[in-house]
Tab-separated table of C-alpha atoms and ligand atoms in Angstrom:
chain	number	residue	atom	x	y	z
A	1	UNK	CA	-8.122	-13.423	10.826
A	2	UNK	CA	-10.223	-10.355	11.176
A	3	UNK	CA	-11.600	-10.636	7.731
A	4	UNK	CA	-12.193	-14.421	8.135
A	5	UNK	CA	-14.288	-13.526	11.289
A	6	UNK	CA	-16.498	-10.981	9.418
A	7	UNK	CA	-17.099	-13.597	6.585
A	8	UNK	CA	-18.332	-16.081	9.038
A	9	UNK	CA	-20.500	-13.472	10.474
A	10	UNK	CA	-22.003	-12.740	7.231
A	11	UNK	CA	-23.059	-16.342	6.942
A	12	UNK	CA	-24.540	-16.724	10.261
A	13	UNK	CA	-26.412	-13.550	10.755
A	14	UNK	CA	-29.092	-13.973	8.113
A	15	UNK	CA	-30.140	-17.171	9.688
A	16	UNK	CA	-30.318	-15.601	13.125
A	17	UNK	CA	-32.253	-12.592	11.684
A	18	UNK	CA	-34.622	-14.855	9.771
A	19	UNK	CA	-35.597	-16.771	13.027
A	20	UNK	CA	-36.035	-13.689	15.359
A	21	UNK	CA	-37.054	-10.840	13.229
A	22	UNK	CA	-40.335	-10.290	11.479
A	23	UNK	CA	-39.698	-6.868	10.046
A	24	UNK	CA	-36.459	-7.506	8.086
A	25	UNK	CA	-35.940	-4.986	5.408
A	26	UNK	CA	-37.442	-5.873	1.989
A	27	UNK	CA	-35.141	-7.798	-0.533
A	28	UNK	CA	-33.381	-5.852	-3.034
A	29	UNK	CA	-30.749	-6.531	-5.867
A	30	UNK	CA	-28.115	-4.045	-5.994
A	31	UNK	CA	-25.573	-3.567	-8.920
A	32	UNK	CA	-22.751	-1.067	-8.431
A	33	UNK	CA	-20.856	-0.417	-11.677
A	34	UNK	CA	-17.535	1.652	-11.467
A	35	UNK	CA	-16.051	2.718	-14.796
A	36	UNK	CA	-12.408	3.544	-14.271
A	37	UNK	CA	-11.007	6.645	-15.658
A	38	UNK	CA	-14.208	7.907	-17.335
A	39	UNK	CA	-14.948	11.444	-17.753
A	40	UNK	CA	-18.709	12.406	-17.420
A	41	UNK	CA	-18.235	14.743	-20.316
A	42	UNK	CA	-17.236	11.833	-22.559
A	43	UNK	CA	-20.754	10.290	-22.043
A	44	UNK	CA	-23.738	11.204	-24.063
A	45	UNK	CA	-26.103	11.482	-21.107
A	46	UNK	CA	-23.829	14.303	-20.022
A	47	UNK	CA	-23.727	15.950	-23.334
A	48	UNK	CA	-21.132	14.399	-25.331
A	49	UNK	CA	-22.216	14.236	-29.077
A	50	UNK	CA	-19.774	11.463	-30.323
A	51	UNK	CA	-21.881	8.402	-29.554
A	52	UNK	CA	-19.523	6.869	-27.224
A	53	UNK	CA	-22.149	5.670	-24.571
A	54	UNK	CA	-25.704	4.549	-26.187
A	55	UNK	CA	-26.080	1.853	-23.634
A	56	UNK	CA	-25.281	4.063	-20.527
A	57	UNK	CA	-27.524	6.695	-21.972
A	58	UNK	CA	-30.378	4.213	-21.921
A	59	UNK	CA	-29.654	3.544	-18.255
A	60	UNK	CA	-29.567	7.194	-17.616
A	61	UNK	CA	-32.950	7.657	-19.076
A	62	UNK	CA	-34.201	5.173	-16.390
A	63	UNK	CA	-32.207	6.856	-13.621
A	64	UNK	CA	-31.605	9.889	-11.466
A	65	UNK	CA	-28.667	11.793	-12.946
A	66	UNK	CA	-26.329	13.623	-10.703
A	67	UNK	CA	-24.853	16.909	-12.212
A	68	UNK	CA	-22.250	17.638	-9.539
A	69	UNK	CA	-20.896	14.610	-8.303
A	70	UNK	CA	-17.184	14.393	-7.060
A	71	UNK	CA	-14.798	11.479	-6.433
A	72	UNK	CA	-12.720	11.760	-3.344
A	73	UNK	CA	-9.293	10.953	-5.042
A	74	UNK	CA	-8.054	10.738	-8.770
A	75	UNK	CA	-6.465	7.458	-7.998
A	76	UNK	CA	-8.179	3.992	-8.324
A	77	UNK	CA	-7.670	2.382	-4.912
A	78	UNK	CA	-8.216	5.488	-2.662
A	79	UNK	CA	-11.409	6.417	-4.644
A	80	UNK	CA	-12.788	2.887	-4.510
A	81	UNK	CA	-12.143	2.804	-0.875
A	82	UNK	CA	-14.149	5.837	-0.245
A	83	UNK	CA	-17.001	4.493	-2.370
A	84	UNK	CA	-16.935	1.068	-0.337
A	85	UNK	CA	-16.481	2.668	3.093
A	86	UNK	CA	-18.369	5.884	3.008
A	87	UNK	CA	-15.114	7.749	4.246
A	88	UNK	CA	-13.028	10.427	2.959
A	89	UNK	CA	-9.311	9.374	2.497
A	90	UNK	CA	-8.110	11.149	5.583
A	91	UNK	CA	-10.278	8.636	7.464
A	92	UNK	CA	-9.878	5.365	5.473
A	93	UNK	CA	-6.217	6.229	5.306
A	94	UNK	CA	-5.566	4.828	1.636
A	95	UNK	CA	-3.843	7.777	-0.001
A	96	UNK	CA	-2.120	5.900	-2.849
A	97	UNK	CA	-2.275	2.870	-4.952
A	98	UNK	CA	0.124	0.276	-3.562
A	99	UNK	CA	1.684	0.826	-0.100
A	100	UNK	CA	-1.210	0.649	2.177
A	101	UNK	CA	-4.369	-1.538	2.369
A	102	UNK	CA	-7.619	-1.024	4.017
A	103	UNK	CA	-7.655	-2.753	7.524
A	104	UNK	CA	-10.055	-5.358	8.504
A	105	UNK	CA	-11.572	-2.968	11.073
A	106	UNK	CA	-13.219	-1.139	8.201
A	107	UNK	CA	-17.017	-1.484	7.913
A	108	UNK	CA	-17.462	-1.961	4.125
A	109	UNK	CA	-20.725	-1.940	2.083
A	110	UNK	CA	-20.406	-5.626	1.207
A	111	UNK	CA	-19.763	-6.515	4.839
A	112	UNK	CA	-22.818	-4.672	6.080
A	113	UNK	CA	-25.084	-5.971	3.333
A	114	UNK	CA	-23.816	-9.401	3.877
A	115	UNK	CA	-24.597	-9.190	7.710
A	116	UNK	CA	-28.256	-8.594	6.436
A	117	UNK	CA	-28.536	-11.578	4.201
A	118	UNK	CA	-27.004	-10.370	0.817
A	119	UNK	CA	-25.035	-12.537	-1.238
A	120	UNK	CA	-22.091	-10.460	-2.573
A	121	UNK	CA	-19.547	-10.475	-5.343
A	122	UNK	CA	-16.863	-8.256	-6.854
A	123	UNK	CA	-15.824	-8.263	-10.378
A	124	UNK	CA	-12.550	-6.606	-10.667
A	125	UNK	CA	-10.673	-5.574	-13.865
A	126	UNK	CA	-7.124	-4.520	-12.664
A	127	UNK	CA	-4.370	-5.549	-10.460
A	128	UNK	CA	-4.366	-2.178	-8.508
A	129	UNK	CA	-7.503	-3.539	-6.669
A	130	UNK	CA	-5.834	-6.846	-5.930
A	131	UNK	CA	-7.259	-8.502	-2.682
A	132	UNK	CA	-4.004	-7.678	-1.017
A	133	UNK	CA	-5.135	-3.913	-0.825
A	134	UNK	CA	-8.054	-4.874	1.374
A	135	UNK	CA	-11.219	-3.953	-0.708
A	136	UNK	CA	-12.031	-7.834	-0.919
A	137	UNK	CA	-13.381	-7.692	2.735
A	138	UNK	CA	-17.037	-8.672	2.906
A	139	UNK	CA	-17.300	-10.115	-0.575
A	140	UNK	CA	-18.056	-13.757	-0.919
A	141	UNK	CA	-16.618	-13.805	-4.430
A	142	UNK	CA	-13.841	-11.289	-5.151
A	143	UNK	CA	-12.998	-12.096	-8.792
A	144	UNK	CA	-10.010	-10.196	-9.911
A	145	UNK	CA	-7.980	-12.594	-11.984
A	146	UNK	CA	-9.109	-14.051	-15.493
A	147	UNK	CA	-7.618	-14.711	-18.627
A	148	UNK	CA	-4.647	-12.678	-19.204
A	149	UNK	CA	-5.138	-10.316	-16.265
A	150	UNK	CA	-1.908	-11.791	-14.662
A	151	UNK	CA	0.339	-10.559	-17.419
A	152	UNK	CA	-1.352	-7.376	-18.513
A	153	UNK	CA	-2.619	-6.286	-14.960
A	154	UNK	CA	-6.098	-5.704	-16.474
A	155	UNK	CA	-8.891	-7.570	-18.077
A	156	UNK	CA	-11.365	-5.938	-20.504
A	157	UNK	CA	-15.020	-5.286	-20.321
A	158	UNK	CA	-16.130	-8.304	-22.233
A	159	UNK	CA	-14.359	-10.401	-19.675
A	160	UNK	CA	-15.677	-8.419	-16.722
A	161	UNK	CA	-19.297	-8.782	-17.789
A	162	UNK	CA	-18.971	-12.593	-18.638
A	163	UNK	CA	-17.658	-13.027	-15.070
A	164	UNK	CA	-20.384	-10.798	-13.584
A	165	UNK	CA	-23.097	-12.737	-15.505
A	166	UNK	CA	-21.781	-16.112	-14.556
A	167	UNK	CA	-22.177	-15.069	-10.875
A	168	UNK	CA	-25.583	-13.523	-11.245
A	169	UNK	CA	-26.885	-16.638	-13.075
A	170	UNK	CA	-25.550	-18.794	-10.140
A	171	UNK	CA	-27.427	-16.453	-7.660
A	172	UNK	CA	-30.670	-15.968	-9.871
A	173	UNK	CA	-32.986	-17.039	-7.128
A	174	UNK	CA	-31.447	-15.045	-4.174
A	175	UNK	CA	-33.666	-12.372	-3.161
A	176	UNK	CA	-30.801	-10.150	-1.689
A	177	UNK	CA	-27.838	-9.590	-3.937
A	178	UNK	CA	-24.900	-7.047	-4.198
A	179	UNK	CA	-22.588	-7.084	-7.105
A	180	UNK	CA	-19.867	-4.482	-7.905
A	181	UNK	CA	-18.508	-4.633	-11.256
A	182	UNK	CA	-15.436	-2.599	-12.066
A	183	UNK	CA	-14.615	-1.776	-15.822
A	184	UNK	CA	-10.919	-0.578	-16.526
A	185	UNK	CA	-10.984	-0.055	-20.296
A	186	UNK	CA	-10.792	3.659	-20.445
A	187	UNK	CA	-7.531	3.515	-18.476
A	188	UNK	CA	-4.291	4.088	-20.416
A	189	UNK	CA	-1.879	3.513	-21.860
A	190	UNK	CA	-3.338	4.359	-25.224
A	191	UNK	CA	-0.158	3.953	-27.609
A	192	UNK	CA	-0.127	1.936	-30.750
A	193	UNK	CA	-3.784	1.486	-30.988
A	194	UNK	CA	-6.234	2.605	-33.460
A	195	UNK	CA	-9.535	4.523	-32.342
A	196	UNK	CA	-11.659	2.342	-34.521
A	197	UNK	CA	-14.552	4.516	-35.389
A	198	UNK	CA	-13.857	7.344	-32.935
A	199	UNK	CA	-11.893	10.457	-32.779
A	200	UNK	CA	-9.465	9.048	-30.187
A	201	UNK	CA	-8.446	5.832	-28.496
A	202	UNK	CA	-10.041	7.045	-25.321
A	203	UNK	CA	-13.511	7.485	-26.831
A	204	UNK	CA	-13.167	4.091	-28.422
A	205	UNK	CA	-12.295	2.502	-24.998
A	206	UNK	CA	-15.224	4.284	-23.290
A	207	UNK	CA	-17.369	2.872	-26.112
A	208	UNK	CA	-16.008	-0.564	-25.494
A	209	UNK	CA	-16.823	-0.422	-21.838
A	210	UNK	CA	-20.225	0.895	-22.518
A	211	UNK	CA	-21.242	-1.913	-25.021
A	212	UNK	CA	-20.324	-4.509	-22.266
A	213	UNK	CA	-22.097	-2.442	-19.596
A	214	UNK	CA	-25.029	-2.703	-21.975
A	215	UNK	CA	-24.578	-6.490	-22.272
A	216	UNK	CA	-24.760	-6.829	-18.374
A	217	UNK	CA	-27.928	-4.699	-18.320
A	218	UNK	CA	-29.358	-6.856	-21.026
A	219	UNK	CA	-28.890	-9.896	-18.818
A	220	UNK	CA	-30.661	-8.442	-15.995
A	221	UNK	CA	-33.566	-7.528	-18.362
A	222	UNK	CA	-33.582	-11.001	-19.922
A	223	UNK	CA	-33.707	-12.454	-16.452
A	224	UNK	CA	-36.481	-10.108	-15.270
A	225	UNK	CA	-34.251	-8.674	-12.727
A	226	UNK	CA	-33.757	-5.198	-14.091
A	227	UNK	CA	-36.931	-3.441	-13.082
A	228	UNK	CA	-36.698	-4.079	-9.468
A	229	UNK	CA	-32.874	-3.530	-9.192
A	230	UNK	CA	-31.038	-0.544	-7.628
A	231	UNK	CA	-28.323	0.100	-10.129
A	232	UNK	CA	-25.719	2.732	-9.348
A	233	UNK	CA	-23.140	3.659	-12.148
A	234	UNK	CA	-20.282	5.969	-11.380
A	235	UNK	CA	-16.420	6.465	-12.168
A	236	UNK	CA	-13.611	6.343	-9.636
A	237	UNK	CA	-11.979	9.488	-11.480
A	238	UNK	CA	-11.514	10.934	-14.757
A	239	UNK	CA	-8.681	11.717	-17.016
A	240	UNK	CA	-7.053	14.965	-17.998
A	241	UNK	CA	-6.548	14.372	-21.718
A	242	UNK	CA	-4.148	17.219	-22.213
A	243	UNK	CA	-6.127	19.840	-20.404
A	244	UNK	CA	-4.226	21.790	-17.961
A	245	UNK	CA	-1.219	20.525	-19.724
A	246	UNK	CA	-1.523	17.055	-18.431
A	247	UNK	CA	-2.495	13.720	-19.926
A	248	UNK	CA	-3.205	11.580	-16.890
A	249	UNK	CA	-5.056	11.746	-13.747
A	250	UNK	CA	-3.012	10.895	-10.637
A	251	UNK	CA	-1.609	14.256	-9.869
A	252	UNK	CA	-4.784	16.447	-10.917
A	253	UNK	CA	-7.433	17.642	-8.887
A	254	UNK	CA	-9.257	19.594	-11.386
A	255	UNK	CA	-12.790	18.982	-12.656
A	256	UNK	CA	-11.459	16.680	-15.433
A	257	UNK	CA	-10.400	14.052	-12.759
A	258	UNK	CA	-12.729	14.779	-9.707
A	259	UNK	CA	-15.971	15.822	-11.332
A	260	UNK	CA	-17.477	12.193	-12.028
A	261	UNK	CA	-20.608	10.704	-13.562
A	262	UNK	CA	-23.347	9.341	-11.209
A	263	UNK	CA	-26.443	7.603	-12.184
A	264	UNK	CA	-28.783	5.858	-9.714
A	265	UNK	CA	-31.603	3.747	-11.221
A	266	UNK	CA	-34.284	2.894	-8.625
A	267	UNK	CA	-36.588	-0.051	-8.344
A	268	UNK	CA	-39.358	0.309	-10.872
A	269	UNK	CA	-37.315	3.119	-12.437
A	270	UNK	CA	-38.886	5.545	-9.865
A	271	UNK	CA	-37.811	9.200	-10.376
A	272	UNK	CA	-36.472	8.274	-13.828
A	273	UNK	CA	-35.295	11.556	-15.480
A	274	UNK	CA	-34.869	13.481	-12.471
A	275	UNK	CA	-31.549	15.389	-11.888
A	276	UNK	CA	-29.757	16.495	-8.899
A	277	UNK	CA	-27.894	19.783	-9.233
A	278	UNK	CA	-26.514	19.921	-5.807
A	279	UNK	CA	-22.965	18.565	-4.900
A	280	UNK	CA	-22.886	14.882	-3.972
A	281	UNK	CA	-19.785	12.620	-3.265
A	282	UNK	CA	-18.525	9.047	-3.585
A	283	UNK	CA	-18.842	8.878	0.271
A	284	UNK	CA	-22.585	9.391	-0.021
A	285	UNK	CA	-22.938	6.113	-2.058
A	286	UNK	CA	-22.718	3.631	1.148
A	287	UNK	CA	-25.402	5.422	3.252
A	288	UNK	CA	-27.625	5.907	0.103
A	289	UNK	CA	-27.391	2.356	-0.812
A	290	UNK	CA	-27.898	1.117	2.699
A	291	UNK	CA	-31.058	3.336	2.962
A	292	UNK	CA	-32.491	1.969	-0.049
A	293	UNK	CA	-31.920	-1.620	1.392
A	294	UNK	CA	-33.563	-0.473	4.691
A	295	UNK	CA	-30.459	-0.942	6.714
A	296	UNK	CA	-28.883	1.543	9.346
A	297	UNK	CA	-25.637	2.866	8.086
A	298	UNK	CA	-22.586	3.172	10.442
A	299	UNK	CA	-21.321	6.639	11.106
A	300	UNK	CA	-19.652	7.910	7.779
A	301	UNK	CA	-18.442	10.981	6.065
A	302	UNK	CA	-21.370	10.593	3.705
A	303	UNK	CA	-25.068	11.371	3.729
A	304	UNK	CA	-28.305	9.451	2.392
A	305	UNK	CA	-29.010	11.180	-0.824
A	306	UNK	CA	-32.787	10.099	-1.209
A	307	UNK	CA	-34.093	13.423	-0.067
A	308	UNK	CA	-32.117	15.099	-2.838
A	309	UNK	CA	-33.102	12.580	-5.564
A	310	UNK	CA	-36.779	13.350	-4.540
A	311	UNK	CA	-36.236	17.026	-4.956
A	312	UNK	CA	-36.504	18.018	-1.384
A	313	UNK	CA	-34.556	20.962	-0.139
A	314	UNK	CA	-30.933	19.908	-0.354
A	315	UNK	CA	-30.247	22.126	2.841
A	316	UNK	CA	-26.673	23.338	3.283
A	317	UNK	CA	-24.333	22.698	0.254
A	318	UNK	CA	-22.151	19.801	0.829
A	319	UNK	CA	-18.412	19.844	1.085
A	320	UNK	CA	-16.666	17.574	-1.412
A	321	UNK	CA	-13.109	16.721	-0.311
A	322	UNK	CA	-10.308	15.469	-2.768
A	323	UNK	CA	-6.714	14.653	-2.343
A	324	UNK	CA	-3.754	13.036	-4.079
A	325	UNK	CA	-0.171	12.228	-3.089
A	326	UNK	CA	2.701	13.783	-5.101
A	327	UNK	CA	6.351	13.569	-5.284
A	328	UNK	CA	8.760	10.943	-3.819
A	329	UNK	CA	10.867	10.496	-0.801
A	330	UNK	CA	11.199	13.472	1.548
A	331	UNK	CA	9.435	15.637	-1.187
A	332	UNK	CA	6.362	13.561	-0.904
A	333	UNK	CA	3.369	15.711	0.021
A	334	UNK	CA	-0.436	15.695	-0.194
A	335	UNK	CA	-2.388	17.933	-2.351
A	336	UNK	CA	-6.004	18.576	-1.157
A	337	UNK	CA	-9.006	20.062	-2.731
A	338	UNK	CA	-12.547	21.287	-1.531
A	339	UNK	CA	-15.547	21.873	-3.572
A	340	UNK	CA	-18.199	24.055	-1.476
A	341	UNK	CA	-21.000	26.411	-2.786
A	342	UNK	CA	-19.753	26.836	-6.376
A	343	UNK	CA	-16.136	27.297	-5.451
A	344	UNK	CA	-13.176	25.033	-5.517
A	345	UNK	CA	-10.108	25.407	-3.601
A	346	UNK	CA	-6.738	23.373	-4.459
A	347	UNK	CA	-4.084	23.494	-1.778
A	348	UNK	CA	-0.582	22.085	-1.563
A	349	UNK	CA	2.805	23.038	0.194
A	350	UNK	CA	4.445	25.884	-1.779
A	351	UNK	CA	7.785	25.155	-3.247
A	352	UNK	CA	10.382	27.481	-2.183
A	353	UNK	CA	10.917	30.006	-5.149
A	354	UNK	CA	14.720	29.648	-4.670
A	355	UNK	CA	14.748	25.909	-5.150
A	356	UNK	CA	16.714	24.906	-8.242
A	357	UNK	CA	14.231	22.859	-10.278
A	358	UNK	CA	16.733	21.350	-12.597
A	359	UNK	CA	18.852	20.113	-9.643
A	360	UNK	CA	15.870	18.823	-7.795
A	361	UNK	CA	14.544	16.970	-10.993
A	362	UNK	CA	18.075	15.238	-11.293
A	363	UNK	CA	18.016	14.360	-7.622
A	364	UNK	CA	14.730	12.749	-7.946
A	365	UNK	CA	15.781	10.801	-10.940
A	366	UNK	CA	18.791	9.409	-9.101
A	367	UNK	CA	16.500	8.517	-6.154
A	368	UNK	CA	14.139	6.609	-8.352
A	369	UNK	CA	16.834	4.860	-10.239
A	370	UNK	CA	18.447	3.768	-7.108
A	371	UNK	CA	15.263	2.437	-5.499
A	372	UNK	CA	13.041	1.050	-8.286
A	373	UNK	CA	13.630	-1.546	-10.919
A	374	UNK	CA	13.809	-0.089	-14.409
A	375	UNK	CA	10.450	-1.482	-15.595
A	376	UNK	CA	8.793	0.437	-12.719
A	377	UNK	CA	10.924	3.651	-12.844
A	378	UNK	CA	10.320	4.367	-16.537
A	379	UNK	CA	6.811	5.128	-16.383
A	380	UNK	CA	7.134	7.073	-13.308
A	381	UNK	CA	9.856	9.502	-14.433
A	382	UNK	CA	7.680	11.719	-16.533
A	383	UNK	CA	5.366	12.177	-13.557
A	384	UNK	CA	8.091	13.244	-11.523
A	385	UNK	CA	9.395	15.686	-13.993
A	386	UNK	CA	5.911	17.084	-14.399
A	387	UNK	CA	5.141	17.241	-10.781
A	388	UNK	CA	8.265	19.207	-9.949
A	389	UNK	CA	7.711	21.768	-12.791
A	390	UNK	CA	4.011	22.075	-12.425
A	391	UNK	CA	3.360	22.202	-8.678
A	392	UNK	CA	5.246	25.536	-8.079
A	393	UNK	CA	2.082	27.424	-7.400
A	394	UNK	CA	0.572	26.372	-4.074
A	395	UNK	CA	-2.929	27.759	-3.943
A	396	UNK	CA	-5.839	27.926	-6.408
A	397	UNK	CA	-9.336	29.108	-6.106
A	398	UNK	CA	-11.987	28.688	-8.980
A	399	UNK	CA	-15.407	30.016	-9.296
A	400	UNK	CA	-16.897	26.651	-10.753
A	401	UNK	CA	-20.211	28.545	-11.956
A	402	UNK	CA	-18.416	31.327	-13.933
A	403	UNK	CA	-15.367	29.231	-14.737
A	404	UNK	CA	-15.981	25.566	-14.933
A	405	UNK	CA	-12.839	25.041	-16.947
A	406	UNK	CA	-10.759	26.542	-13.958
A	407	UNK	CA	-8.750	28.926	-15.985
A	408	UNK	CA	-8.798	31.783	-13.719
A	409	UNK	CA	-7.200	31.408	-10.427
A	410	UNK	CA	-8.846	33.819	-8.069
A	411	UNK	CA	-7.010	32.971	-4.858
A	412	UNK	CA	-5.512	36.406	-4.487
A	413	UNK	CA	-8.395	38.346	-5.988
A	414	UNK	CA	-10.987	36.793	-3.570
A	415	UNK	CA	-9.112	36.504	-0.148
A	416	UNK	CA	-12.360	36.501	1.689
A	417	UNK	CA	-13.737	33.253	-0.048
A	418	UNK	CA	-10.205	31.738	0.045
A	419	UNK	CA	-10.001	32.107	3.769
A	420	UNK	CA	-13.285	30.658	4.290
A	421	UNK	CA	-12.376	27.770	1.940
A	422	UNK	CA	-9.227	27.196	3.755
A	423	UNK	CA	-10.875	27.177	7.079
A	424	UNK	CA	-13.219	24.552	5.733
A	425	UNK	CA	-10.546	22.389	4.212
A	426	UNK	CA	-8.647	22.443	7.516
A	427	UNK	CA	-11.418	20.676	9.184
A	428	UNK	CA	-10.460	17.476	7.143
A	429	UNK	CA	-7.975	16.173	9.525
A	430	UNK	CA	-6.375	12.813	9.238
A	431	UNK	CA	-7.160	10.168	11.812
A	432	UNK	CA	-4.270	9.424	13.851
A	433	UNK	CA	-2.034	6.383	13.622
A	434	UNK	CA	-3.966	3.672	15.396
A	435	UNK	CA	-7.380	4.952	14.318
A	436	UNK	CA	-6.578	5.156	10.712
A	437	UNK	CA	-7.857	2.201	8.683
A	438	UNK	CA	-4.910	2.512	6.217
A	439	UNK	CA	-2.145	-0.007	7.133
A	440	UNK	CA	1.069	-0.793	5.442
A	441	UNK	CA	1.067	-3.704	3.119
A	442	UNK	CA	3.533	-6.524	4.055
A	443	UNK	CA	6.206	-6.180	1.449
A	444	UNK	CA	6.879	-9.879	1.723
A	445	UNK	CA	3.427	-10.414	0.580
A	446	UNK	CA	3.380	-7.584	-1.955
A	447	UNK	CA	6.712	-8.402	-3.794
A	448	UNK	CA	5.565	-11.679	-5.193
A	449	UNK	CA	2.225	-10.090	-6.259
A	450	UNK	CA	4.020	-7.175	-8.027
A	451	UNK	CA	6.295	-9.752	-9.841
A	452	UNK	CA	3.279	-11.869	-10.950
A	453	UNK	CA	1.838	-8.496	-12.361
A	454	UNK	CA	4.900	-7.956	-14.264
A	455	UNK	CA	6.513	-5.312	-12.201
B	501	LIG	ZN1	-8.899	4.338	-11.490
């Protein structure tokens, strides 16, 4: 009911504002592109030489490029929740894909824009962002299923761009438009696929997404909408691709998963070619987009980045929080990270050195088998095995300037820095139950959805 009420508000408010207010903010078309699982160092504009991203590189030439941008989680749902609410996961309360949804009390970017007369749409490419998980709130259109996505839990970039263009065409004459387009192609699995002209399937998938991001940009140019548009392109997280002994993304807080691309193309391509060297975060996108739209932002964990884009004094360095959830059952725990002033701390509960790892793994396997259908359990098993073996060391500290690959753990060598980083990380406290915006998904609703998605 809460969401229905907000939608109604979105329809009524513009009319009221139009009647009573002469200094309404100027109209703006905003396109937010999120590339799932996309590492910035696999994009040409961030220095990759393999030709994976010619179209994104063109956009980068018209944009401000952010060199030290961080996602708040290496997981699709929590990371996008931070983008759309401006809140760290400790506050929006979505810590994992699946069990929790964003409650209707959240103030999301499309809701706020809708209250100021924006027409809004989301074009989604994976079931993990199903409307059941609450990111649909505030969107007039939340397009998540198309073609084969019901079976494959995903749709490809060509399909996403087609759906995005259909909606843009239908709203061609609307002065205020916000569209979020989510591309899922670089996400695994990659087995049984040829890389087709690239050195890896991953690179080929990035290139495929790039081609269809390009088609979306071409459409905006053909319609004469590109020059005045605000276009934001980022990723929800990266992919480890074998670094730190890991292929995936969900349990890593290393740079490969959290250091994300961010391009912001301003209206009339202002500040094109500028680069922001200071740390920025996904939570900054909501206040920044609202600032460009001339709309006051609600309190968030983020900041308006316009001053940094204009090259002003960035002031105190920003703290970029990250987290992910590991393990299962009673051994479920949260791993957290903080980037601040050139340092990165990764922190998690220590495993007792006396724990019998083999026995623990067997116990976990038995628990998984007892609680999950085989189709779900089999993909999870390697993660469980890896988590238990990998997570023995509890604290890591890296000097990101001297050691951007995070190879030398300085936690014990630099106790002064470690203590300061731990004190800073400790300030990122969970909102208590009742205030947290993450609420359990109703399993009666979830089960048929998972069945339809093939689980
Ligand atoms: Zn993702």
